[in-house]
PDB file of C-alpha atoms in Angstrom:
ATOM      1  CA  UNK A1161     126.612  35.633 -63.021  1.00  0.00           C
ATOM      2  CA  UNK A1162     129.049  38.054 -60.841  1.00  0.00           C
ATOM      3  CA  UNK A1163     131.276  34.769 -60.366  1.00  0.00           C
ATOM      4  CA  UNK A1164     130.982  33.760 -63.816  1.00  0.00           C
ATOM      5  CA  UNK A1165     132.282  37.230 -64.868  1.00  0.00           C
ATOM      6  CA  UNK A1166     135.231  37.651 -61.651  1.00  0.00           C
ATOM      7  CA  UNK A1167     136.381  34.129 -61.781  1.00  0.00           C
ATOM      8  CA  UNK A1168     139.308  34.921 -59.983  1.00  0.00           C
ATOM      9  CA  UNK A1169     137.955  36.947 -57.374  1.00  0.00           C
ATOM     10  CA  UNK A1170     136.252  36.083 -54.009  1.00  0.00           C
ATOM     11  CA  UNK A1171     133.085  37.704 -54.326  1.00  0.00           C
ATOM     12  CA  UNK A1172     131.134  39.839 -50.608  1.00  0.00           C
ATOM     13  CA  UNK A1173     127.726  39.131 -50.319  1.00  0.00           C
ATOM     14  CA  UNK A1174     125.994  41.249 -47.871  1.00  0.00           C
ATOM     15  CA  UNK A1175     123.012  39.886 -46.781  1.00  0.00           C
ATOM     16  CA  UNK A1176     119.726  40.814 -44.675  1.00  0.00           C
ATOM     17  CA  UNK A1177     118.200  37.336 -43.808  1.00  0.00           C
ATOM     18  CA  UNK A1178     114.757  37.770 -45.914  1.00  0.00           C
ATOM     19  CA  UNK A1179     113.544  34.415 -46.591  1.00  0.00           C
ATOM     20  CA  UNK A1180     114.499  34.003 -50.018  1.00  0.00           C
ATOM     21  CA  UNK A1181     118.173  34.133 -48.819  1.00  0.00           C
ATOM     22  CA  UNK A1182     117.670  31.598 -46.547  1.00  0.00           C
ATOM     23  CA  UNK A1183     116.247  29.282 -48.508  1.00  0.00           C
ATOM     24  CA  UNK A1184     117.678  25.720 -48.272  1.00  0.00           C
ATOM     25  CA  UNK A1185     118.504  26.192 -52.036  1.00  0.00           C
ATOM     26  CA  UNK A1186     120.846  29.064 -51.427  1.00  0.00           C
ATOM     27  CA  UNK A1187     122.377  27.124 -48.575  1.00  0.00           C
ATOM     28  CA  UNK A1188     123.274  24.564 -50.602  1.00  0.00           C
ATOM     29  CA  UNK A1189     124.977  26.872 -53.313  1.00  0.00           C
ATOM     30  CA  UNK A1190     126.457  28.954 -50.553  1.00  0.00           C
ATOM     31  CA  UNK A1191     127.701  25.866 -49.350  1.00  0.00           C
ATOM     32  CA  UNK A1192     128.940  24.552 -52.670  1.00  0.00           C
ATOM     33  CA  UNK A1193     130.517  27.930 -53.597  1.00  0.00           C
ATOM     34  CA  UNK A1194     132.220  28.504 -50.239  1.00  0.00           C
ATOM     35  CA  UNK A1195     135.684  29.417 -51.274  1.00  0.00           C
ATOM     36  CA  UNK A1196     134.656  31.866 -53.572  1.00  0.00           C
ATOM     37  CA  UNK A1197     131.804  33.750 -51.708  1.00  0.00           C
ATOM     38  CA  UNK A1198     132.259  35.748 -48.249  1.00  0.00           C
ATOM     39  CA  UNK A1199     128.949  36.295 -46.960  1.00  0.00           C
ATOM     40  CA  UNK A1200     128.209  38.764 -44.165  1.00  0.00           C
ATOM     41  CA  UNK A1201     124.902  38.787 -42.092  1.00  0.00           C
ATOM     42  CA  UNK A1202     122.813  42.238 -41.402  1.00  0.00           C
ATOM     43  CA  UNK A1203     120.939  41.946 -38.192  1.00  0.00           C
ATOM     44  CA  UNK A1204     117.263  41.328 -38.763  1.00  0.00           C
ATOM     45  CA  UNK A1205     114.711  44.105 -39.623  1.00  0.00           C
ATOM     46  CA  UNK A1206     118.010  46.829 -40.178  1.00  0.00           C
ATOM     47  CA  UNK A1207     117.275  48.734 -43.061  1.00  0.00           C
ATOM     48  CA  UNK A1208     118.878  51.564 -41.676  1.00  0.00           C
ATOM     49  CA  UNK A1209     121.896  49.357 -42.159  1.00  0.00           C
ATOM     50  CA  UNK A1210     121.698  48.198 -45.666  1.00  0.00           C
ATOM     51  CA  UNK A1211     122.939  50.479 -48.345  1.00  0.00           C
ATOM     52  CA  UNK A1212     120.700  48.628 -50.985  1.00  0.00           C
ATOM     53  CA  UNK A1213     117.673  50.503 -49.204  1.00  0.00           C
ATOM     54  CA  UNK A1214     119.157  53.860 -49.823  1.00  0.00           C
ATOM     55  CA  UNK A1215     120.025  52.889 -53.453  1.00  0.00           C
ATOM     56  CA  UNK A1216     116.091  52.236 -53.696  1.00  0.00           C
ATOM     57  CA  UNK A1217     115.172  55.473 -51.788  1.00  0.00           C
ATOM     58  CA  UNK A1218     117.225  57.441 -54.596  1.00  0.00           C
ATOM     59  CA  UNK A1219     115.886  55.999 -57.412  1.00  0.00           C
ATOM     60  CA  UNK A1220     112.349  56.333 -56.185  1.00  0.00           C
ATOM     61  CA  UNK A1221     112.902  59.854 -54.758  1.00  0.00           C
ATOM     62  CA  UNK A1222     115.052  61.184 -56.952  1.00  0.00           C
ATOM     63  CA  UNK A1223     115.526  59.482 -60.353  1.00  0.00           C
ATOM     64  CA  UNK A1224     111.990  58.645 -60.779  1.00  0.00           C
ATOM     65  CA  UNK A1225     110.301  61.535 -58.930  1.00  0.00           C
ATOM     66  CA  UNK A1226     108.970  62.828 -62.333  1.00  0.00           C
ATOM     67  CA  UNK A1227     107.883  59.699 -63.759  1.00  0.00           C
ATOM     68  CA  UNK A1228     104.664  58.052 -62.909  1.00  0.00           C
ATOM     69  CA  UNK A1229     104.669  54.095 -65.074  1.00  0.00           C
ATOM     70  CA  UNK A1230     101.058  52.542 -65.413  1.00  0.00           C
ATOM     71  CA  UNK A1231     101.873  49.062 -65.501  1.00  0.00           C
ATOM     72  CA  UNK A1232     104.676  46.837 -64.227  1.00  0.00           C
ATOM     73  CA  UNK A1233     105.791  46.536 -67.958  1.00  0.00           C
ATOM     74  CA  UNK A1234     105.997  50.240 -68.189  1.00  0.00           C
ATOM     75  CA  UNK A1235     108.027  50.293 -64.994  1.00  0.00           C
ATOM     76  CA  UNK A1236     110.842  47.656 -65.504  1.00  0.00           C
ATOM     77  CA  UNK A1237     112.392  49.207 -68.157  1.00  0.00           C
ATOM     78  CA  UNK A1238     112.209  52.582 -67.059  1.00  0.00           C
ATOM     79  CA  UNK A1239     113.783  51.483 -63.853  1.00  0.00           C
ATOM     80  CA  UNK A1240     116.852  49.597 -65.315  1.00  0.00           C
ATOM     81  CA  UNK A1241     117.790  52.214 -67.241  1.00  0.00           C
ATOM     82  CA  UNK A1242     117.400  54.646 -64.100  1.00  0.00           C
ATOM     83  CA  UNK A1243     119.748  52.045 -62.639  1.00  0.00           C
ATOM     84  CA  UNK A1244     122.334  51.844 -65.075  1.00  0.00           C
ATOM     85  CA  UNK A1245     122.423  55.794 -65.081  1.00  0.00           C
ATOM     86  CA  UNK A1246     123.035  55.808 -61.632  1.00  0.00           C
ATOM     87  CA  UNK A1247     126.215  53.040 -62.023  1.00  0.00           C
ATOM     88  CA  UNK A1248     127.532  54.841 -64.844  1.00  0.00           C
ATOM     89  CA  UNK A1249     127.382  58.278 -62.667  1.00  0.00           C
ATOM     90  CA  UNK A1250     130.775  58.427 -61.625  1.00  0.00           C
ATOM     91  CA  UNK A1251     130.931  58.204 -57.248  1.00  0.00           C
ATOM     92  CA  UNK A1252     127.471  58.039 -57.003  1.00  0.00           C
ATOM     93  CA  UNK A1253     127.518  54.309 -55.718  1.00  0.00           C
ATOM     94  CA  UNK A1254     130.345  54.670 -53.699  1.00  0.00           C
ATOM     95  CA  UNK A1255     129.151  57.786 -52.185  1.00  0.00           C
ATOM     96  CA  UNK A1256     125.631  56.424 -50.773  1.00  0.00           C
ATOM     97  CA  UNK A1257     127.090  53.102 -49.866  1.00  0.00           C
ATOM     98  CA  UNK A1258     129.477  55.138 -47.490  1.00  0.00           C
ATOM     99  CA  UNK A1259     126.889  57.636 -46.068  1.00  0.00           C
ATOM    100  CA  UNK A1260     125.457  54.581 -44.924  1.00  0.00           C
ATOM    101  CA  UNK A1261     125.932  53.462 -41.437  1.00  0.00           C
ATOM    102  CA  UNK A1262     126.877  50.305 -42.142  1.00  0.00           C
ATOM    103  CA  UNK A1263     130.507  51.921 -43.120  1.00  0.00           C
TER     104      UNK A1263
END
């Protein structure tokens, strides 16, 4: 979908190496897709490194501190729209990613 929508761009995947990302499936679209992607490896078990995790922590800690969901199908839409809150709040993003030590 993100290369569908930036057609023209060469799109940075940062990845951890959980085992849905190295599935032979993604390998083959990685490998059919390999002008357009740039994918970068996080050493295994680093989620100190990956600013995804602190994305997560925030929402959980922070967004959705004062909401407790009873079922899953309470809980997805509650947390998209905590999600799309956060992407709409203006640095927010960009300010975790680069308290990260990744950057």
């Amino acid at each position: 979908q993100v290369m569908k929508n930036h057609p023209q761009r060469k799109i940075i995947i940062i990845e951890d190496n959980a085992r849905p990302h190295i599935a032979a499936e993604v390998d083959n679209f990685v490998e059919a897709n390999k002008n357009k992607l740039a994918i970068y490896y996080l050493p295994t078990y680093s989620p100190d490194l990956n600013p995804q995790e602190d994305i997560w922590k925030y929402l959980k800690h922070v967004k959705l501190k004062a909401h407790q969901a009873r079922t899953v199908k309470e809980l997805r839409p509650l947390v998209h729209n905590k999600l799309k809150a956060m992407r709409q709040t203006k640095g927010l993003v960009s300010a975790i990613f680069y308290a990260s030590k990744i950057y």
